[in-house]
Coordinates of C-alpha atoms in Angstrom, one line a residue:
M1 CA 11.4 -37.6 14.4
I2 CA 10.1 -35.4 11.6
P3 CA 13.0 -34.2 9.3
L4 CA 13.6 -30.5 9.6
E5 CA 12.9 -29.8 6.0
V6 CA 9.5 -31.5 6.2
L7 CA 8.7 -29.6 9.4
F8 CA 9.6 -26.3 7.8
Q9 CA 7.4 -27.2 4.8
I10 CA 4.4 -28.0 7.0
L11 CA 4.7 -24.9 9.1
G12 CA 5.3 -22.7 6.2
T13 CA 2.4 -24.1 4.3
T14 CA 0.2 -23.5 7.3
V15 CA 1.3 -19.8 7.5
L16 CA 0.4 -19.4 3.8
A17 CA -2.9 -21.4 3.9
S18 CA -4.4 -19.7 6.9
P19 CA -5.3 -16.3 5.4
A20 CA -6.2 -18.0 2.1
V21 CA -8.7 -20.2 3.9
L22 CA -10.2 -17.2 5.7
L23 CA -10.6 -15.4 2.4
A24 CA -12.2 -18.5 0.8
V25 CA -14.7 -19.0 3.7
L26 CA -15.8 -15.4 3.9
G27 CA -16.0 -15.1 0.1
L28 CA -18.0 -18.2 -0.4
S29 CA -20.5 -17.2 2.4
S30 CA -21.1 -14.0 0.6
L31 CA -21.2 -15.7 -2.8
I32 CA -24.0 -18.1 -1.8
N33 CA -25.8 -15.4 0.2
R34 CA -25.3 -17.1 3.6
P35 CA -23.8 -14.4 5.7
L36 CA -22.1 -15.4 8.9
S37 CA -22.8 -13.9 12.2
E38 CA -20.5 -11.2 13.6
T39 CA -19.2 -13.6 16.3
A40 CA -18.4 -16.3 13.7
I41 CA -16.6 -13.8 11.5
A42 CA -14.6 -12.5 14.5
R43 CA -13.6 -16.0 15.6
L44 CA -12.6 -17.0 12.1
T45 CA -10.5 -13.9 11.8
Q46 CA -8.8 -14.5 15.1
G47 CA -8.2 -18.1 14.3
A48 CA -6.6 -17.3 10.9
V49 CA -4.3 -14.7 12.4
L50 CA -3.2 -17.1 15.2
C51 CA -2.7 -20.0 12.6
A52 CA -0.4 -17.7 10.7
L53 CA 1.5 -16.2 13.6
L54 CA 2.2 -19.2 15.8
P55 CA 3.8 -21.4 13.1
A56 CA 5.9 -18.3 12.1
I57 CA 7.1 -18.0 15.7
V58 CA 8.0 -21.7 15.7
I59 CA 10.0 -21.4 12.5
L60 CA 11.8 -18.4 13.9
A61 CA 12.6 -20.3 17.1
I62 CA 14.0 -23.2 15.1
M63 CA 16.1 -20.9 12.9
L64 CA 17.5 -19.2 15.9
G65 CA 18.3 -22.5 17.6
T66 CA 19.9 -24.1 14.5
G67 CA 21.6 -21.1 13.0
I68 CA 19.6 -21.5 9.7
R69 CA 19.1 -18.1 8.0
H70 CA 17.1 -19.1 4.9
V71 CA 14.1 -21.4 4.7
P72 CA 12.5 -21.8 1.2
I73 CA 9.0 -23.1 0.8
E74 CA 8.3 -24.6 -2.6
L75 CA 4.8 -24.9 -4.0
G76 CA 5.7 -25.8 -7.6
N77 CA 5.6 -24.2 -11.0
W78 CA 2.1 -23.2 -12.1
V79 CA 2.8 -21.8 -15.5
M80 CA 5.8 -22.6 -17.7
L81 CA 6.6 -21.0 -21.1
P82 CA 10.2 -22.1 -22.0
E83 CA 10.2 -20.4 -25.4
E84 CA 9.3 -17.1 -23.7
Q85 CA 11.7 -17.7 -20.7
F86 CA 8.8 -17.3 -18.3
H87 CA 7.5 -19.4 -15.5
F88 CA 5.1 -18.7 -12.6
H89 CA 6.8 -20.2 -9.7
L90 CA 5.2 -20.2 -6.3
K91 CA 8.2 -20.0 -4.0
F92 CA 8.3 -18.4 -0.6
V93 CA 11.1 -17.8 1.9
F94 CA 11.6 -17.3 5.6
D95 CA 14.6 -15.1 6.2
R96 CA 15.7 -12.1 8.3
L97 CA 13.5 -9.7 6.3
S98 CA 10.4 -11.7 5.7
I99 CA 9.9 -13.1 9.2
P100 CA 9.9 -9.7 11.1
F101 CA 7.6 -8.2 8.4
L102 CA 5.3 -11.2 8.5
M103 CA 5.0 -11.2 12.3
L104 CA 4.4 -7.4 12.2
S105 CA 1.6 -8.0 9.7
C106 CA 0.0 -10.7 11.8
V107 CA 0.1 -8.8 15.1
L108 CA -1.3 -5.6 13.6
C109 CA -4.0 -7.4 11.6
G110 CA -5.0 -9.2 14.8
V111 CA -5.2 -5.9 16.8
V112 CA -7.2 -4.1 14.1
G113 CA -9.5 -7.1 13.7
A114 CA -10.3 -7.1 17.4
F115 CA -10.8 -3.3 17.3
T116 CA -13.1 -3.5 14.3
R117 CA -15.3 -6.2 15.9
R118 CA -16.6 -3.5 18.3
Y119 CA -16.1 -0.4 16.1
L120 CA -18.3 -1.7 13.3
H121 CA -20.7 -3.6 15.6
R122 CA -24.2 -3.8 13.9
E123 CA -23.0 -2.0 10.8
E124 CA -24.6 -3.1 7.6
G125 CA -21.3 -3.6 5.9
Y126 CA -19.6 -5.6 8.7
G127 CA -19.2 -8.8 6.7
R128 CA -18.1 -6.8 3.6
F129 CA -15.4 -5.1 5.6
F130 CA -14.0 -8.4 6.9
L131 CA -14.0 -9.9 3.5
Y132 CA -11.8 -7.0 2.2
Y133 CA -9.8 -7.3 5.4
A134 CA -9.2 -11.0 4.7
M135 CA -8.1 -10.2 1.1
F136 CA -5.6 -7.6 2.5
F137 CA -4.3 -10.0 5.2
C138 CA -3.7 -12.7 2.5
G139 CA -2.0 -10.2 0.3
M140 CA 0.3 -9.1 3.1
V141 CA 1.3 -12.6 4.0
L142 CA 2.1 -13.4 0.3
S143 CA 4.0 -10.2 -0.1
S144 CA 6.0 -10.7 3.1
L145 CA 7.1 -14.2 2.2
A146 CA 7.4 -14.0 -1.6
S147 CA 10.6 -15.3 -3.0
T148 CA 9.8 -14.6 -6.7
I149 CA 8.6 -11.3 -8.2
E150 CA 5.5 -13.0 -9.6
A151 CA 4.4 -14.2 -6.1
L152 CA 5.1 -10.7 -4.7
F153 CA 3.0 -9.2 -7.5
V154 CA 0.0 -11.4 -6.6
G155 CA 0.2 -10.2 -3.0
W156 CA 0.8 -6.6 -4.1
E157 CA -2.3 -6.7 -6.2
M158 CA -4.5 -8.1 -3.4
V159 CA -3.3 -5.4 -1.1
G160 CA -4.1 -2.7 -3.7
L161 CA -7.5 -4.0 -4.6
S162 CA -8.6 -4.4 -1.0
S163 CA -7.3 -0.9 -0.2
A164 CA -9.3 0.8 -3.0
L165 CA -12.4 -1.2 -2.0
L166 CA -12.2 -0.1 1.6
V167 CA -11.6 3.6 0.6
A168 CA -15.0 3.3 -1.2
Y169 CA -16.5 1.3 1.7
F170 CA -19.3 3.8 2.2
H171 CA -20.5 3.2 -1.4
D172 CA -23.8 4.9 -0.9
R173 CA -22.0 8.3 -0.9
T174 CA -20.4 9.9 -4.0
N175 CA -17.1 11.1 -2.6
P176 CA -15.8 7.8 -1.1
V177 CA -16.5 6.1 -4.4
R178 CA -14.7 8.8 -6.4
N179 CA -11.8 8.8 -4.0
G180 CA -11.6 5.0 -4.2
Q181 CA -11.4 5.3 -8.0
R182 CA -8.6 7.9 -7.6
V183 CA -6.6 5.6 -5.3
W184 CA -7.1 2.7 -7.7
S185 CA -5.9 4.8 -10.7
I186 CA -2.6 5.6 -8.9
Y187 CA -2.2 2.0 -7.9
R188 CA -2.7 1.0 -11.6
L189 CA 0.2 3.2 -12.6
S190 CA 2.3 1.7 -9.8
D191 CA 1.3 -1.8 -10.8
A192 CA 2.1 -1.2 -14.4
A193 CA 5.6 -0.1 -13.5
F194 CA 6.0 -3.2 -11.2
L195 CA 4.8 -5.5 -14.0
I196 CA 7.2 -4.0 -16.6
A197 CA 10.0 -4.4 -14.1
A198 CA 9.1 -8.1 -13.5
I199 CA 9.1 -8.7 -17.3
T200 CA 12.4 -6.9 -17.7
M201 CA 13.9 -9.0 -14.9
H202 CA 12.8 -12.2 -16.6
H203 CA 14.5 -11.0 -19.9
L204 CA 17.7 -10.0 -18.2
T205 CA 18.1 -13.0 -15.8
G206 CA 15.8 -15.6 -17.3
R207 CA 14.0 -16.0 -14.0
G208 CA 12.0 -14.0 -11.4
D209 CA 13.5 -15.7 -8.4
F210 CA 15.0 -13.2 -6.0
G211 CA 17.7 -15.7 -5.2
G212 CA 18.7 -15.7 -8.8
L213 CA 19.3 -12.0 -8.6
M214 CA 21.9 -12.5 -5.9
S215 CA 25.3 -13.5 -7.2
S216 CA 26.5 -14.3 -3.7
G217 CA 24.9 -14.6 -0.3
I218 CA 21.3 -14.1 0.9
W219 CA 19.6 -11.0 2.2
P220 CA 21.1 -8.6 3.2
E221 CA 24.6 -9.6 2.0
G222 CA 23.7 -10.6 -1.5
T223 CA 24.8 -8.6 -4.6
A224 CA 22.8 -8.1 -7.8
A225 CA 23.7 -10.4 -10.7
M226 CA 23.3 -7.6 -13.3
T227 CA 25.2 -4.6 -14.6
S228 CA 24.9 -1.1 -13.4
S229 CA 22.8 0.0 -16.4
Q230 CA 20.5 -2.9 -16.1
A231 CA 20.0 -2.3 -12.4
L232 CA 19.2 1.4 -13.1
M233 CA 16.6 0.4 -15.6
V234 CA 14.9 -2.2 -13.4
G235 CA 15.4 -0.2 -10.2
S236 CA 13.8 3.0 -11.7
L237 CA 10.6 1.0 -12.6
L238 CA 10.5 -0.5 -9.1
L239 CA 11.0 2.9 -7.6
V240 CA 7.9 4.2 -9.4
A241 CA 6.0 1.2 -8.1
A242 CA 7.2 1.8 -4.6
A243 CA 6.3 5.5 -4.8
G244 CA 2.8 4.8 -6.0
K245 CA 2.1 2.2 -3.3
S246 CA 3.7 4.2 -0.4
A247 CA 2.3 7.6 -1.6
L248 CA 5.7 9.1 -2.1
F249 CA 6.3 12.2 -4.1
P250 CA 4.7 13.0 -6.6
F251 CA 1.8 10.5 -5.8
S252 CA 1.1 11.8 -2.3
G253 CA -2.2 13.5 -3.3
W254 CA -4.2 10.3 -3.0
L255 CA -3.3 9.8 0.7
P256 CA -5.9 12.2 2.2
R257 CA -8.5 10.8 -0.2
A258 CA -7.9 7.3 1.3
M259 CA -9.0 8.6 4.7
E260 CA -12.6 8.3 3.5
G261 CA -12.6 4.7 4.6
P262 CA -13.4 3.4 8.1
T263 CA -10.8 4.2 10.8
P264 CA -9.6 0.6 11.1
S265 CA -8.8 0.4 7.4
S266 CA -7.0 3.8 7.6
A267 CA -4.9 2.5 10.5
I268 CA -3.9 -0.9 9.0
F269 CA -3.4 0.5 5.4
Y270 CA -2.1 4.0 5.6
G271 CA -0.6 4.0 9.1
A272 CA 0.9 0.5 9.4
L273 CA 1.3 -1.9 6.5
S274 CA 0.2 -0.9 3.1
V275 CA 2.0 2.5 3.2
H276 CA 5.3 0.6 4.1
L277 CA 4.9 -2.0 1.4
G278 CA 6.8 0.2 -1.1
A279 CA 9.7 0.5 1.3
F280 CA 9.6 -3.3 1.9
L281 CA 9.9 -3.8 -1.9
L282 CA 13.0 -1.6 -1.9
L283 CA 14.4 -3.5 1.0
R284 CA 13.8 -6.9 -0.6
L285 CA 15.5 -5.7 -3.8
S286 CA 18.2 -3.5 -2.1
P287 CA 21.0 -5.3 -4.0
I288 CA 19.7 -3.8 -7.2
I289 CA 19.8 -0.3 -5.6
E290 CA 23.4 -0.9 -4.5
A291 CA 24.5 -1.9 -8.0
S292 CA 23.9 1.6 -9.4
L293 CA 25.1 4.9 -7.9
T294 CA 22.6 6.8 -9.9
L295 CA 19.8 4.7 -8.6
R296 CA 20.9 5.2 -5.0
L297 CA 20.9 9.0 -5.6
M298 CA 17.4 8.7 -7.0
V299 CA 16.2 6.8 -4.0
L300 CA 17.8 9.3 -1.6
S301 CA 16.3 12.2 -3.5
L302 CA 12.8 10.7 -3.5
G303 CA 13.0 9.9 0.2
I304 CA 14.2 13.4 1.2
V305 CA 11.6 15.2 -1.0
S306 CA 8.8 13.0 0.3
A307 CA 9.8 13.5 4.0
V308 CA 10.0 17.3 3.6
C309 CA 6.7 17.5 1.8
G310 CA 5.0 15.2 4.3
G311 CA 6.3 17.3 7.2
I312 CA 5.0 20.5 5.7
M313 CA 1.6 19.1 4.8
S314 CA 1.0 17.4 8.1
R315 CA 1.3 20.7 10.0
V316 CA -1.5 22.5 8.2
Q317 CA -4.2 19.9 7.9
N318 CA -7.6 20.4 9.7
D319 CA -8.4 16.7 10.0
V320 CA -6.5 14.5 12.5
K321 CA -6.5 11.4 10.3
V322 CA -5.1 13.3 7.3
S323 CA -2.5 14.9 9.6
L324 CA -1.4 11.5 10.8
A325 CA -1.4 10.1 7.3
Y326 CA 1.0 12.8 6.2
A327 CA 3.1 12.3 9.3
S328 CA 3.3 8.6 8.2
L329 CA 4.5 9.9 4.8
T330 CA 7.3 11.8 6.5
Q331 CA 8.6 8.7 8.3
V332 CA 8.3 6.5 5.2
G333 CA 10.4 9.1 3.4
I334 CA 13.0 8.8 6.1
I335 CA 12.9 5.0 5.8
V336 CA 13.5 5.3 2.1
V337 CA 16.6 7.5 2.8
E338 CA 17.9 4.9 5.2
I339 CA 17.5 2.3 2.4
G340 CA 19.3 4.5 0.0
L341 CA 22.2 4.8 2.5
G342 CA 22.4 1.1 2.8
L343 CA 21.1 1.0 6.5
K344 CA 18.9 -2.0 5.9
Y345 CA 18.4 -3.2 9.5
L346 CA 17.8 0.3 10.7
A347 CA 15.1 0.7 8.0
L348 CA 13.5 -2.6 9.0
V349 CA 13.4 -1.7 12.7
H350 CA 12.1 1.8 11.8
I351 CA 9.3 0.2 9.7
M352 CA 8.2 -2.0 12.6
G353 CA 8.3 0.7 15.3
H354 CA 6.6 3.3 13.1
A355 CA 3.9 0.9 12.0
S356 CA 3.0 -0.1 15.5
L357 CA 3.0 3.5 16.8
R358 CA 0.9 4.9 13.9
T359 CA -1.6 2.1 14.2
M360 CA -2.3 3.0 17.8
Q361 CA -2.6 6.7 16.9
L362 CA -5.1 6.2 14.1
L363 CA -7.2 3.8 16.1
R364 CA -7.3 6.4 18.8
A365 CA -8.1 9.2 16.4
P366 CA -12.0 9.0 16.6
T367 CA -11.9 9.9 20.3
L368 CA -8.8 12.1 20.4
L369 CA -10.5 15.5 19.6
R370 CA -13.3 14.8 22.2
D371 CA -10.7 14.0 24.9
Y372 CA -8.7 17.0 23.9
S373 CA -11.8 19.3 24.3
D374 CA -12.7 17.7 27.6
L375 CA -9.2 18.2 28.9
E376 CA -9.3 21.9 28.0
N377 CA -12.7 22.3 29.6
K378 CA -11.4 20.8 32.8
I379 CA -8.3 23.0 33.1
G380 CA -10.3 26.1 32.0
T381 CA -7.8 27.2 29.3
R382 CA -6.3 26.2 26.0
L383 CA -3.5 23.6 26.0
P384 CA -0.1 24.9 24.9
R385 CA 0.7 24.3 21.3
D386 CA 4.1 23.3 20.0
T387 CA 5.5 25.5 17.3
W388 CA 8.5 25.1 15.1
V389 CA 11.2 27.4 16.2
G390 CA 12.8 27.5 12.8
A391 CA 9.7 29.1 11.2
G392 CA 10.5 32.4 12.8
F393 CA 13.7 32.6 10.8
L394 CA 11.9 32.3 7.5
P395 CA 10.7 35.4 5.6
P396 CA 6.9 36.0 5.8
G397 CA 6.6 35.3 2.0
V398 CA 8.2 31.9 2.4
Q399 CA 6.1 31.1 5.4
R400 CA 2.9 31.9 3.4
W401 CA 4.1 29.8 0.5
C402 CA 4.9 26.8 2.7
Y403 CA 1.4 27.1 4.3
R404 CA -0.2 27.2 0.9
F405 CA 1.9 24.4 -0.3
G406 CA 0.9 22.2 2.6
F407 CA -2.8 23.3 2.6
E408 CA -3.0 22.5 -1.2
R409 CA -1.3 19.2 -0.5
G410 CA 1.8 20.1 -2.6
F411 CA -0.3 20.8 -5.7
M412 CA 0.3 17.1 -6.6
D413 CA -3.2 16.3 -7.7
I414 CA -3.3 19.4 -9.9
A415 CA 0.1 18.5 -11.4
L416 CA -0.9 14.9 -12.1
D417 CA -4.2 16.1 -13.6
K418 CA -2.5 18.6 -15.9
W419 CA 0.5 16.7 -17.0
V420 CA -0.7 13.1 -16.9
V421 CA -4.4 12.8 -17.0
Q422 CA -5.4 15.6 -19.4
P423 CA -3.1 14.4 -22.3
F424 CA -4.8 11.0 -22.1
V425 CA -8.3 12.6 -21.8
R426 CA -7.6 14.8 -24.9
F427 CA -6.5 11.7 -26.9
F428 CA -9.5 9.7 -25.8
R429 CA -11.9 12.6 -26.6
W430 CA -10.4 12.7 -30.1
C431 CA -11.0 9.0 -30.5
D432 CA -14.5 9.5 -29.2
S433 CA -15.2 12.2 -31.7
V434 CA -14.0 10.0 -34.5
E435 CA -16.3 7.2 -33.3
R436 CA -19.2 9.6 -32.8
R437 CA -19.0 10.9 -36.4
A438 CA -18.9 7.4 -37.7
T439 CA -21.9 6.1 -35.6
D440 CA -23.9 9.3 -36.4
A441 CA -23.3 8.8 -40.1
L442 CA -24.3 5.2 -40.0
S443 CA -27.5 5.8 -37.9
S444 CA -28.4 9.2 -39.6
E445 CA -29.2 10.6 -36.1
A446 CA -27.5 11.4 -32.8
S447 CA -26.5 8.0 -31.3
R448 CA -25.3 8.9 -27.8
E449 CA -28.0 8.8 -25.1
S450 CA -25.2 8.9 -22.6
D451 CA -24.7 12.6 -23.4
Q452 CA -27.7 13.3 -21.2
A453 CA -26.1 11.7 -18.1
E454 CA -25.5 14.0 -15.1
L455 CA -21.8 14.6 -14.5
H456 CA -20.0 14.8 -11.2
P457 CA -18.7 18.3 -10.2
E458 CA -15.1 17.1 -10.8
D459 CA -16.1 16.0 -14.3
F460 CA -17.3 19.6 -15.0
K461 CA -13.9 20.9 -14.0
S462 CA -12.0 18.5 -16.3
A463 CA -14.4 19.3 -19.1
A464 CA -13.7 22.9 -18.7

């Protein structure tokens, strides 16, 4: 009879190893220029998803049968700096938050993988898509099960990198590459806030283990082992990280740009899992939110503003994928409000239901307009359109402003460019001018051949 602890360790390690093995196999085949066939890639992907999902189901069944609510999986310390109070500890946990989110990730990744096998059949970038998909799948498994903030950050980064690469999937065109860079720049800001929060947690508690943050109990009953002011400082940074990852206000402008990627990546990233990862972070660290009233009010305000903005913007878009993406933003904003109110289980159920629904809608999007047109042709008239009854009570000026606000996507890109990007650009141009004068003086001639390079239209706007 295998001891229960050993069985948990074997099953948990299998869950973690399956997506890592898939990523390694697909990555090595590309690295040595021995591409696999479409059938081999599809079977490897299906096998990895099943090898992650089935052990998770077994662990869940054992936990339900024995009443165990917390199963840690230790993979050891990889980096230890005692004098700096830092250690990189690979520790994962199966609990009432991680198991549902893990199983959701496996099921939806399996569905999207099966859909993509036919959707991208004979596409030149078929293998490249599944390589990025494997990176995303591995990142989601790590993020779902992480029990330390360092392990969560590793998964968080893998999800962000694969997301930006898939936005720029059609790299032979200019706009997808530019939009991928834009998404990556927002993710960098989010990741910087996350990293600062992780370092701050280490200095405050001496460890990055989520269990060390809970002075009593496990999720969701635990309470944060820090003062209200400390929770406000760390929680504010984590809120910025969650807002950037989930496209909450004021970072929602990158969401329509992300629709440049293939439909399967739009479904799994911005309808299902990646867009909810920020809310999952807030759920995992909800005891920190509860430790500060000011932080709870910030979470509630961010959720309400994001939901309202998403609702307005989704109604005036002329692209079905973008409209669905902003509808997802509305629901994520509501989920954040639920977290701020302390309704943790409701938020978790909302995430699972909304992710499943939105995945199906986005996978259906390529044929939706054609079916809509065919239905109108068959009945011989336009289908009735739903309108918001409350719009009639608004003054015409307010209606026009709301339409412009939604059509211009909340002016968020413009605001970020003006108040965040341009100050950096001016500073770097000043540094460039100093360097230019120095190099020209040393070479006695113009030393910048790059000045002759052709600029993208967006660069002309920023230069002006």
